[in-house]
PDB file of C-alpha atoms in Angstrom:
ATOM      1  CA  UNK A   1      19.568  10.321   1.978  1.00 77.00           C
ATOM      2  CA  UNK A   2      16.628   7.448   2.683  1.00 81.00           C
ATOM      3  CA  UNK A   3      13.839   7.284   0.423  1.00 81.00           C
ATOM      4  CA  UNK A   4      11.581   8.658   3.157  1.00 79.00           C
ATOM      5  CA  UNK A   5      14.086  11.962   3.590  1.00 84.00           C
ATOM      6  CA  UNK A   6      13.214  12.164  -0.660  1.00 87.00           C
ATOM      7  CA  UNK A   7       9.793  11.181  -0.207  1.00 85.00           C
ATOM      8  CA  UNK A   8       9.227  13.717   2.338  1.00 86.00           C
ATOM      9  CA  UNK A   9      11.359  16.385   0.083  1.00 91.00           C
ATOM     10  CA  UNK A  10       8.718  15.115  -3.127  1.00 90.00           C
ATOM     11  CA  UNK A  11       5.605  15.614  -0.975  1.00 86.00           C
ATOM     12  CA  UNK A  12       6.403  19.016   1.202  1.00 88.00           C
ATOM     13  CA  UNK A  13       7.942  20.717  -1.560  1.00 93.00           C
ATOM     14  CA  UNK A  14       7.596  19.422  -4.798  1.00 93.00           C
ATOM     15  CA  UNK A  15       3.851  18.960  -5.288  1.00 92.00           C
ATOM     16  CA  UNK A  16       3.002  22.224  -3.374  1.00 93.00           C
ATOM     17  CA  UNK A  17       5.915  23.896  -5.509  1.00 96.00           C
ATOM     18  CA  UNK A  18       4.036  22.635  -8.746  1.00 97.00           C
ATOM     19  CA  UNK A  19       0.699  23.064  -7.463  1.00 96.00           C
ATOM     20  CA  UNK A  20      -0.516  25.786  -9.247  1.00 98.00           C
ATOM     21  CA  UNK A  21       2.444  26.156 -12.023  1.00 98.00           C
ATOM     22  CA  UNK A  22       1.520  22.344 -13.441  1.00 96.00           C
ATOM     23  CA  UNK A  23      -1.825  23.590 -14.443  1.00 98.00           C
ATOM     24  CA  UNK A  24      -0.936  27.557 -15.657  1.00 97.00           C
ATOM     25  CA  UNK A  25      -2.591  28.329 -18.612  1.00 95.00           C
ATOM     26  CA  UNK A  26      -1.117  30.262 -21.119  1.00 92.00           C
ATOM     27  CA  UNK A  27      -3.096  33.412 -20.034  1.00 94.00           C
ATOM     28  CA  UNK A  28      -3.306  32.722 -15.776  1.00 96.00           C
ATOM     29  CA  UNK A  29      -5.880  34.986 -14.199  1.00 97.00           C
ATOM     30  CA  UNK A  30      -4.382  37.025 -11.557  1.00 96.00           C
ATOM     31  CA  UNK A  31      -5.610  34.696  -8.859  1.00 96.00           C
ATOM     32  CA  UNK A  32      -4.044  31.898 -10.272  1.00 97.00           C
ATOM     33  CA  UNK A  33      -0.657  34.218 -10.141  1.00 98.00           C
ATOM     34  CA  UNK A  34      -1.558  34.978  -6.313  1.00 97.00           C
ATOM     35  CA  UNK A  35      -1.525  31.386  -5.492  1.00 97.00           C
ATOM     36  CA  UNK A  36       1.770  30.500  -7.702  1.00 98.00           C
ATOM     37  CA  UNK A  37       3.288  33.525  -5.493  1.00 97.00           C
ATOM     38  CA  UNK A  38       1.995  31.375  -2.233  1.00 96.00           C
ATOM     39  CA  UNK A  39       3.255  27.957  -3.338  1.00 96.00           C
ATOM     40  CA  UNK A  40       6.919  29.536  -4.175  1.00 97.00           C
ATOM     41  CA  UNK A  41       7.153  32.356  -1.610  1.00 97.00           C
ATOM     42  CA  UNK A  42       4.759  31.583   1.582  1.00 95.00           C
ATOM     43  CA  UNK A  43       4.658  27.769   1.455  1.00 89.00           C
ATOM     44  CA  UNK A  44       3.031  26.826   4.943  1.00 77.00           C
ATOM     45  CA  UNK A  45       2.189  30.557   5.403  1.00 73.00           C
ATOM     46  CA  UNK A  46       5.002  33.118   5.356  1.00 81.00           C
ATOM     47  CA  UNK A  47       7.954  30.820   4.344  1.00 91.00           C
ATOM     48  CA  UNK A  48       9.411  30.816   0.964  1.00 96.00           C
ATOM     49  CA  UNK A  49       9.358  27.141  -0.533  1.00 96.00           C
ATOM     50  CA  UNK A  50      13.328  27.397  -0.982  1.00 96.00           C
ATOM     51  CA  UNK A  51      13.378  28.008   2.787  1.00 95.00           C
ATOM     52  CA  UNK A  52      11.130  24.514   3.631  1.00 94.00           C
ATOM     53  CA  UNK A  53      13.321  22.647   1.187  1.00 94.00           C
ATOM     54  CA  UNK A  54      16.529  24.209   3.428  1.00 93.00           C
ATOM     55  CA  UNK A  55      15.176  22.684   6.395  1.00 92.00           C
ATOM     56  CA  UNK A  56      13.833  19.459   5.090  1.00 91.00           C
ATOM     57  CA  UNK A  57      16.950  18.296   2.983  1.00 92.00           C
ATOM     58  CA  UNK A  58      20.562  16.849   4.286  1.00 87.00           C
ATOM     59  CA  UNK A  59      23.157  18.900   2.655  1.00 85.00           C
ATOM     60  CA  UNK A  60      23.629  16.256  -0.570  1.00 87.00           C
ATOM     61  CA  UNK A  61      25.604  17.021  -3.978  1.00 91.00           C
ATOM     62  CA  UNK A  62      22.576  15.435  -5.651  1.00 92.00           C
ATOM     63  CA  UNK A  63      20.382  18.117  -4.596  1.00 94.00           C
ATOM     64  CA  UNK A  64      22.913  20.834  -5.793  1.00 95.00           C
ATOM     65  CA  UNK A  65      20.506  21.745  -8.770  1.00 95.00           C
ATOM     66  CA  UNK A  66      17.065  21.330  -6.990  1.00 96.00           C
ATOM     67  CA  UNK A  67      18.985  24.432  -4.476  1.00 96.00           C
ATOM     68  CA  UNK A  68      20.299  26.410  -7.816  1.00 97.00           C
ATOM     69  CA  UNK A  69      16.584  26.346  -9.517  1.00 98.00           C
ATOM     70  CA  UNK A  70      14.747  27.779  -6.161  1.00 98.00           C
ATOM     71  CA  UNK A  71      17.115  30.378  -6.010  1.00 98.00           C
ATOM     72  CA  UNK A  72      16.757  31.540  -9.525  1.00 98.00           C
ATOM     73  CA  UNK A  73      12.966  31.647  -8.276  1.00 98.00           C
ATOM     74  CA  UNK A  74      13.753  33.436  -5.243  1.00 98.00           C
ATOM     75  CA  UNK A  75      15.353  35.782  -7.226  1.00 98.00           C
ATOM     76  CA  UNK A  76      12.047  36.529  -9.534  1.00 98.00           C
ATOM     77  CA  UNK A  77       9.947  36.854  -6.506  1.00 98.00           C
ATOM     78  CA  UNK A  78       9.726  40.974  -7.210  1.00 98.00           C
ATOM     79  CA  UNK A  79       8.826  40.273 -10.652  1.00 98.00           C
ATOM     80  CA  UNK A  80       6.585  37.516 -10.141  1.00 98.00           C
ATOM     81  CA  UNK A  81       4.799  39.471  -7.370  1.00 97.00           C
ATOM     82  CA  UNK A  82       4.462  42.210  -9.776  1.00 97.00           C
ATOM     83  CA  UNK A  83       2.444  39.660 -12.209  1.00 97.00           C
ATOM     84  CA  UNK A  84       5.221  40.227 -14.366  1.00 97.00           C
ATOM     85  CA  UNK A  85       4.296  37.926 -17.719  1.00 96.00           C
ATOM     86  CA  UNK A  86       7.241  37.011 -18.546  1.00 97.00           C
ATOM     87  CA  UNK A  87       8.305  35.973 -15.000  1.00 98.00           C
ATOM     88  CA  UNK A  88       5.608  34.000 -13.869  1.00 98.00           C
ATOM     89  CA  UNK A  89       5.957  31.949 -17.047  1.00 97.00           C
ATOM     90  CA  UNK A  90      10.045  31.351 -16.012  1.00 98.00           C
ATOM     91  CA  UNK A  91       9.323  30.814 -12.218  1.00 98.00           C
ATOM     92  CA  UNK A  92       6.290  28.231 -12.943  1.00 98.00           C
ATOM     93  CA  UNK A  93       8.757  26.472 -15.569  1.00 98.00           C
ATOM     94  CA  UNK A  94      11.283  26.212 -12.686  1.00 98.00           C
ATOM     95  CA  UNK A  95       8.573  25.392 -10.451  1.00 98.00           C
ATOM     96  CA  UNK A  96       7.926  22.042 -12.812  1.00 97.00           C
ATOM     97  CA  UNK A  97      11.519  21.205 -13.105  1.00 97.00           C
ATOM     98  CA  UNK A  98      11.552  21.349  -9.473  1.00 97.00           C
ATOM     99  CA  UNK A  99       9.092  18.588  -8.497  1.00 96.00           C
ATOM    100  CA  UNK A 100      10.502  16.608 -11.825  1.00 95.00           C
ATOM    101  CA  UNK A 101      14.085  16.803 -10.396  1.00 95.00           C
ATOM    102  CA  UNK A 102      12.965  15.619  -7.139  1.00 94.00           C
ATOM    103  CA  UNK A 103      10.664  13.039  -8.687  1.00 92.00           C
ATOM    104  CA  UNK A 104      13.048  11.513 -10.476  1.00 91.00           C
ATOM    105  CA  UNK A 105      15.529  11.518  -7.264  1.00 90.00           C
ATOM    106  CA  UNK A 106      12.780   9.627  -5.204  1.00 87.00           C
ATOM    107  CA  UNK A 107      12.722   7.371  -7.794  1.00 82.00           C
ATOM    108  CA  UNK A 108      16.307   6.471  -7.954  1.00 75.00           C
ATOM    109  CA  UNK A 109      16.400   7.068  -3.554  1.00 63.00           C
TER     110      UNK A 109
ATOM    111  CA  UNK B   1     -22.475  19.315 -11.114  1.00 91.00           C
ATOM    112  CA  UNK B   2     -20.953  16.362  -9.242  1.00 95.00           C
ATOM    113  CA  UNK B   3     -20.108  17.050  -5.674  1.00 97.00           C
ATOM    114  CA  UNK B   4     -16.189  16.531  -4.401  1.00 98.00           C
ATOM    115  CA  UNK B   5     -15.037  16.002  -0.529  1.00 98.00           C
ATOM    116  CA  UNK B   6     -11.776  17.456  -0.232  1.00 98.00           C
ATOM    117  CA  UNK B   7     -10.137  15.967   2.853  1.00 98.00           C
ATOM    118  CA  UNK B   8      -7.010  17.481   4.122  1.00 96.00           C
ATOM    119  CA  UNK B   9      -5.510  18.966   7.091  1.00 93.00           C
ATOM    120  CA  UNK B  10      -4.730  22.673   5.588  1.00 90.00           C
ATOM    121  CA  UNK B  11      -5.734  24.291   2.679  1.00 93.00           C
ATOM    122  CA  UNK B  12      -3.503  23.384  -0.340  1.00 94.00           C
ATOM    123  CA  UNK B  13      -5.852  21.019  -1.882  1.00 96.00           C
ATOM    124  CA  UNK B  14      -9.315  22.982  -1.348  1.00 97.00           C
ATOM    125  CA  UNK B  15      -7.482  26.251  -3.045  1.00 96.00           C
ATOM    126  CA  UNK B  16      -6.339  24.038  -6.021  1.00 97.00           C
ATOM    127  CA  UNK B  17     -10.117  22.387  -6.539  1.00 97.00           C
ATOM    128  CA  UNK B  18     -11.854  25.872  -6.406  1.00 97.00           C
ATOM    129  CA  UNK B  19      -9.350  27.057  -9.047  1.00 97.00           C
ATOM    130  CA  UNK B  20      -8.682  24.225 -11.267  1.00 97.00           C
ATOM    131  CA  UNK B  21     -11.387  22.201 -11.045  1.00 97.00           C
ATOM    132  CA  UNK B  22     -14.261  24.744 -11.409  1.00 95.00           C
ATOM    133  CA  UNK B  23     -16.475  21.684 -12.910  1.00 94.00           C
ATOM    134  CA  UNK B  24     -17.206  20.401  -9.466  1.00 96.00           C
ATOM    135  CA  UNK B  25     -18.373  21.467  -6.301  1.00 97.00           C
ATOM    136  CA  UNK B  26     -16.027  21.589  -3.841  1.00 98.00           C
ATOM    137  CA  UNK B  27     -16.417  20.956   0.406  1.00 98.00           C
ATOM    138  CA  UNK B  28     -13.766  20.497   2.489  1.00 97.00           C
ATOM    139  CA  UNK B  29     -13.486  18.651   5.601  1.00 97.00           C
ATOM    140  CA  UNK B  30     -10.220  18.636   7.938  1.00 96.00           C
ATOM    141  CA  UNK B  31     -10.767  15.182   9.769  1.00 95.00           C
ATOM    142  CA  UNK B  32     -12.652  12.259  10.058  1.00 97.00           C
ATOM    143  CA  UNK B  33     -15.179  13.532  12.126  1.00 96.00           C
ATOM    144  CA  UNK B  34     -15.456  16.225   9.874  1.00 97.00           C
ATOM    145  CA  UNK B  35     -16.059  14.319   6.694  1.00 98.00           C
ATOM    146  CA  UNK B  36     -18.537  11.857   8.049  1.00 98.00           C
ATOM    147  CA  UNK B  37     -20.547  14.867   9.039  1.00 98.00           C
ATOM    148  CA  UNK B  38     -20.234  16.631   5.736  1.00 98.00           C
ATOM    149  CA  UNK B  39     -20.776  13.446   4.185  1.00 98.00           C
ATOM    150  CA  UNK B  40     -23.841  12.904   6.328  1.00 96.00           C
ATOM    151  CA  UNK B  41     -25.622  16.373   5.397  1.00 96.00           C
ATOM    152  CA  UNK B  42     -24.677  16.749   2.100  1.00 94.00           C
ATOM    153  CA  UNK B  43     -23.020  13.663   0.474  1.00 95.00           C
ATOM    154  CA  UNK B  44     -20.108  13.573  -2.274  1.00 97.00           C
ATOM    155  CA  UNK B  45     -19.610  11.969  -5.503  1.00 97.00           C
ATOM    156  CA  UNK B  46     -15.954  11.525  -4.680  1.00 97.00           C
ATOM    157  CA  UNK B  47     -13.406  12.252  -2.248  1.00 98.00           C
ATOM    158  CA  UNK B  48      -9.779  13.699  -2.493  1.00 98.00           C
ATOM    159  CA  UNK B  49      -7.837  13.272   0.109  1.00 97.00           C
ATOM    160  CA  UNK B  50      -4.509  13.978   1.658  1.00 95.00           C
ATOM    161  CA  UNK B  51      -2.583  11.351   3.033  1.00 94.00           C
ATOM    162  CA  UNK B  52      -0.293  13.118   5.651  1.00 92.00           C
ATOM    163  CA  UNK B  53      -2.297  14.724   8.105  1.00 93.00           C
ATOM    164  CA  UNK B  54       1.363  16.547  10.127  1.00 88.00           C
ATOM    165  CA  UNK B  55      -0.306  19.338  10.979  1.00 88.00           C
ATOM    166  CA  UNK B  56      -3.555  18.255  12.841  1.00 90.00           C
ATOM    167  CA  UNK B  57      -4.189  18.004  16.532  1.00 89.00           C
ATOM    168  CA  UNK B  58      -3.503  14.857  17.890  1.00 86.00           C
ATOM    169  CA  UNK B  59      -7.089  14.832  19.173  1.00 88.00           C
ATOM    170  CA  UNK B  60      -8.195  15.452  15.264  1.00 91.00           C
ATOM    171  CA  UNK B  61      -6.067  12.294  14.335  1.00 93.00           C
ATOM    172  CA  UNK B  62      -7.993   8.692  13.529  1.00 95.00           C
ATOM    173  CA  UNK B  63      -6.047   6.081  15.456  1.00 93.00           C
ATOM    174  CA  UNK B  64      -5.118   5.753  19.247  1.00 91.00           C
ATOM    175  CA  UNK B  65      -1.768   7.421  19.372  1.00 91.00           C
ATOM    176  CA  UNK B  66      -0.939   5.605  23.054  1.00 92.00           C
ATOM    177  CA  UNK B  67      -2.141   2.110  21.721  1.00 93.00           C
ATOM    178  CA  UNK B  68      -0.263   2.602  18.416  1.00 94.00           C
ATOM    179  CA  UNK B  69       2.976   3.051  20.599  1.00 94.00           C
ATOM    180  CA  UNK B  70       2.819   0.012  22.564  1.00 96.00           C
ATOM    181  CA  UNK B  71       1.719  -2.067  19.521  1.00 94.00           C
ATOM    182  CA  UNK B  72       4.112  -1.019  17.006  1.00 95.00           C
ATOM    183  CA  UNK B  73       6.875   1.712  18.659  1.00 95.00           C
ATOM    184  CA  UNK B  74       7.642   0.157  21.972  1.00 95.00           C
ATOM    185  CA  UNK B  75       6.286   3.274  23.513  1.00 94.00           C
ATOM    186  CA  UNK B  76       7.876   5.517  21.886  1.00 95.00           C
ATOM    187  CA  UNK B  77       4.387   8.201  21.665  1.00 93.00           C
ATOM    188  CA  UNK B  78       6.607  10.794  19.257  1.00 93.00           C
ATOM    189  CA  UNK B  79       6.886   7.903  16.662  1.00 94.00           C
ATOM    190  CA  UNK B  80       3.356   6.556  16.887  1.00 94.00           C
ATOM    191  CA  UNK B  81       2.102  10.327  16.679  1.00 93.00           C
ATOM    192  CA  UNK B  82       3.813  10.795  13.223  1.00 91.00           C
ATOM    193  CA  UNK B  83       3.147   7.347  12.181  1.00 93.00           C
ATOM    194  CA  UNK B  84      -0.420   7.697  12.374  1.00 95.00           C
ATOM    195  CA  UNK B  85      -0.313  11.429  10.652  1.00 94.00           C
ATOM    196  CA  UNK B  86       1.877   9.648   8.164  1.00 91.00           C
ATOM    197  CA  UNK B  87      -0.657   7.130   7.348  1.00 92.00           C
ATOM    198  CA  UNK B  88      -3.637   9.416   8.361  1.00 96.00           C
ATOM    199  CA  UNK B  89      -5.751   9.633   4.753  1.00 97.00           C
ATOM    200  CA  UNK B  90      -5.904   5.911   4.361  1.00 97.00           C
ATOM    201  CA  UNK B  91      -7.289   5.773   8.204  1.00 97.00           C
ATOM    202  CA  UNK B  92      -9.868   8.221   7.213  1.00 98.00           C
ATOM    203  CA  UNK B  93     -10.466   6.421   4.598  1.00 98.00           C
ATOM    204  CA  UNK B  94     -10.792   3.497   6.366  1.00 98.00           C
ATOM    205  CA  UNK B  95     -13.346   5.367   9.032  1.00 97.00           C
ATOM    206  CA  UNK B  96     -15.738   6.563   6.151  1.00 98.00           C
ATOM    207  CA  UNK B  97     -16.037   3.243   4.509  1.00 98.00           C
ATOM    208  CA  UNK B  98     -16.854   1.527   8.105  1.00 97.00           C
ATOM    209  CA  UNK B  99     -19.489   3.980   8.299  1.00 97.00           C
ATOM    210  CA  UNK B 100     -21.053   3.191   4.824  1.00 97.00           C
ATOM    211  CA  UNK B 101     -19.540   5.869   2.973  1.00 98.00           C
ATOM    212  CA  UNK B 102     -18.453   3.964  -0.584  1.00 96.00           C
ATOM    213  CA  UNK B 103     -17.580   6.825  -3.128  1.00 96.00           C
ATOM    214  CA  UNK B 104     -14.409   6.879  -5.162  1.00 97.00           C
ATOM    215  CA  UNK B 105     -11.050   8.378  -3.552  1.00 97.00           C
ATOM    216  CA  UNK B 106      -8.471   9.606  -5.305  1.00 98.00           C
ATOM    217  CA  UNK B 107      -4.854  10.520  -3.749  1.00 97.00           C
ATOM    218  CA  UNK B 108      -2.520  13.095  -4.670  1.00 94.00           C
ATOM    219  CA  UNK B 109       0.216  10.484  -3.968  1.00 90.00           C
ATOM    220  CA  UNK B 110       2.756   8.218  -4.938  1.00 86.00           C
ATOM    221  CA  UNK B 111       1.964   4.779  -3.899  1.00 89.00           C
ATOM    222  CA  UNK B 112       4.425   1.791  -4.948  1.00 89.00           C
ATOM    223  CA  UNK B 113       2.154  -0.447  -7.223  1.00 93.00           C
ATOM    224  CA  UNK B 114       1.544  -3.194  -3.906  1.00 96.00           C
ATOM    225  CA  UNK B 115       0.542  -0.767  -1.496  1.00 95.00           C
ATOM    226  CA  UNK B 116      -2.071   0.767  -4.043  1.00 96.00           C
ATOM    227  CA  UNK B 117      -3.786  -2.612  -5.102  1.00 97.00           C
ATOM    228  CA  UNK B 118      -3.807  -3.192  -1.116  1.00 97.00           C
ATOM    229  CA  UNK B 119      -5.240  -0.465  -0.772  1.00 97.00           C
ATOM    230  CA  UNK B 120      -7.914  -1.161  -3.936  1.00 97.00           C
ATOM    231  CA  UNK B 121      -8.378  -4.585  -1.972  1.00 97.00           C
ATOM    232  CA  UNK B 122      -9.626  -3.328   1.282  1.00 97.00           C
ATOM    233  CA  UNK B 123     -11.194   0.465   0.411  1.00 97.00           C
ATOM    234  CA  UNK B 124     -12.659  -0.390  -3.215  1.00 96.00           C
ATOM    235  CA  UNK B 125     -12.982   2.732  -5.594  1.00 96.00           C
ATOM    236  CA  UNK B 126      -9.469   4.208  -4.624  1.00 97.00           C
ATOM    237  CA  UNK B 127      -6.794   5.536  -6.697  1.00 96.00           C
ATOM    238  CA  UNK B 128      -4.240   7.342  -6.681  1.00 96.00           C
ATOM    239  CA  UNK B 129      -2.042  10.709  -9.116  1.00 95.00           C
ATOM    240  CA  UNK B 130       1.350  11.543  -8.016  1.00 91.00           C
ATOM    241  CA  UNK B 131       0.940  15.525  -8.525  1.00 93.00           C
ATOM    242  CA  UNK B 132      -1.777  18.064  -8.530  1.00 96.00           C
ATOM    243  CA  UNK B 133      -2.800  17.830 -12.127  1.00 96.00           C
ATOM    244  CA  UNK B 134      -6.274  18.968 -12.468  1.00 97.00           C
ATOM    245  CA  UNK B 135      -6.171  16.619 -15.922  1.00 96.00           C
ATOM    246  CA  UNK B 136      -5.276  13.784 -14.362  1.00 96.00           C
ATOM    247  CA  UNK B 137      -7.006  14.346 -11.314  1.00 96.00           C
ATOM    248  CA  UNK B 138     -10.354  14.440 -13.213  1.00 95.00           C
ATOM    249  CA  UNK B 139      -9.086  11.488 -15.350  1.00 94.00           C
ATOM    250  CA  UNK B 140      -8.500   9.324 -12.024  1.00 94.00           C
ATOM    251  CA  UNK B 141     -11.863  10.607 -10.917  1.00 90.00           C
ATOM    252  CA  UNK B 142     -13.888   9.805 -14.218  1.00 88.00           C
ATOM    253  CA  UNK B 143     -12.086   6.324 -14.171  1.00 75.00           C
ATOM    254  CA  UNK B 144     -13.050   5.528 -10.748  1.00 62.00           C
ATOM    255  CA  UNK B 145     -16.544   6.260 -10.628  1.00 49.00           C
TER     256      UNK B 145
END
């Protein structure tokens, strides 16, 4: 993969990823929720982030566990849509090892 | 409260500000043109802007997408297109401080150390965060004024 693949990977879909679940606090108001529900699940509109990252990255073993943690958020999307508590603190803790993962694959790219 | 320019070309960044950084007041502006005007009318204390600009018009883009090919992509159009919307913040940048426009930017980007004192060398206030942190977003802000 070149650097500007992983660049690209860090800048479509790890900062928007993080966007809102990098500044969560404890007790998110519901419109904070509704926009960590469009960063992981209509990244540039209608398209779940795990979907972009699909498209964007060359089928690598080093991305293996970037793929494993979006799926474990696609699979809270019901519960996270729901404003679930407990989910929305899991997915925006995936959501932050996300863009670290990828971060720290740019930087060895 | 102090006024921030929010250049991009969607909507990311402008949704973030109005949530997360509620102690300014946010515009937005989704191209050079645009800026300069809202900069004209209203002013800014500081600008954040984008630095890939992939999904504006090529009309909306700063930089002559024909000349760029035959200077730099041996015609190649496609590559000079995303080459400018690659570089595009930094050319709006560029734009606003021709025009007289000197307040601090700050980039949600990461920059390899030479690029970013380059960039301090020819634009002034700039600087730059790697991730939408509101913290260090107002940090960079606050150190750059």
């Amino acid at each position: 993969m070149t650097g500007r693949e992983m660049a690209r990977l860090v800048h479509d879909v790890g900062k928007y990823v993080a966007r809102t679940a990098r500044n969560l606090p404890a007790a998110p108001t519901p419109e904070m929720i509704d926009m960590l529900v469009r960063d992981l699940y209509e990244l540039r509109p209608g398209r779940r982030a795990s979907s972009l990252f699909d498209e964007l990255a060359p089928p690598e073993p080093s991305l293996a566990g970037v793929r494993a943690l979006l799926s474990e958020v696609d699979r809270l999307e019901p519960s996270v849509r729901a404003r679930e508590a407990a989910a929305v603190g899991q997915a925006a803790e995936l959501a932050r090892e996300i863009e670290r993962q990828l971060r720290a694959l740019l930087s060895g790219a | 409260m102090k006024r921030l320019l929010v250049i991009e070309d969607g909507d990311e960044y402008v949704e973030f500000a109005r949530v997360f950084l509620r102690d300014f007041v946010i515009a937005a502006a989704q191209s050079a043109a645009a800026a300069l005007a809202a900069l004209g009318e209203n002013g800014a204390d500081a600008l954040l802007i984008d630095l890939r600009f992939d999904r504006a018009p090529a009309e909306a883009l700063v930089g002559d997408v024909g000349a760029t090919a035959a200077r730099l992509f041996a015609g190649d159009e496609l590559r000079a297109r995303r080459y400018l919307a690659d570089q595009q913040g930094t050319l709006i940048l560029a734009a606003l401080r021709s025009a007289g426009f000197e307040q601090p930017a700050l980039f949600v980007h990461d920059f390899p150390p030479r690029r970013m004192a380059n960039l301090q060398k020819l634009y002034g206030a700039v600087d730059a965060v790697p991730s939408l942190d509101a913290g260090a977003i107002r940090r960079a802000l606050a150190g750059t004024r």
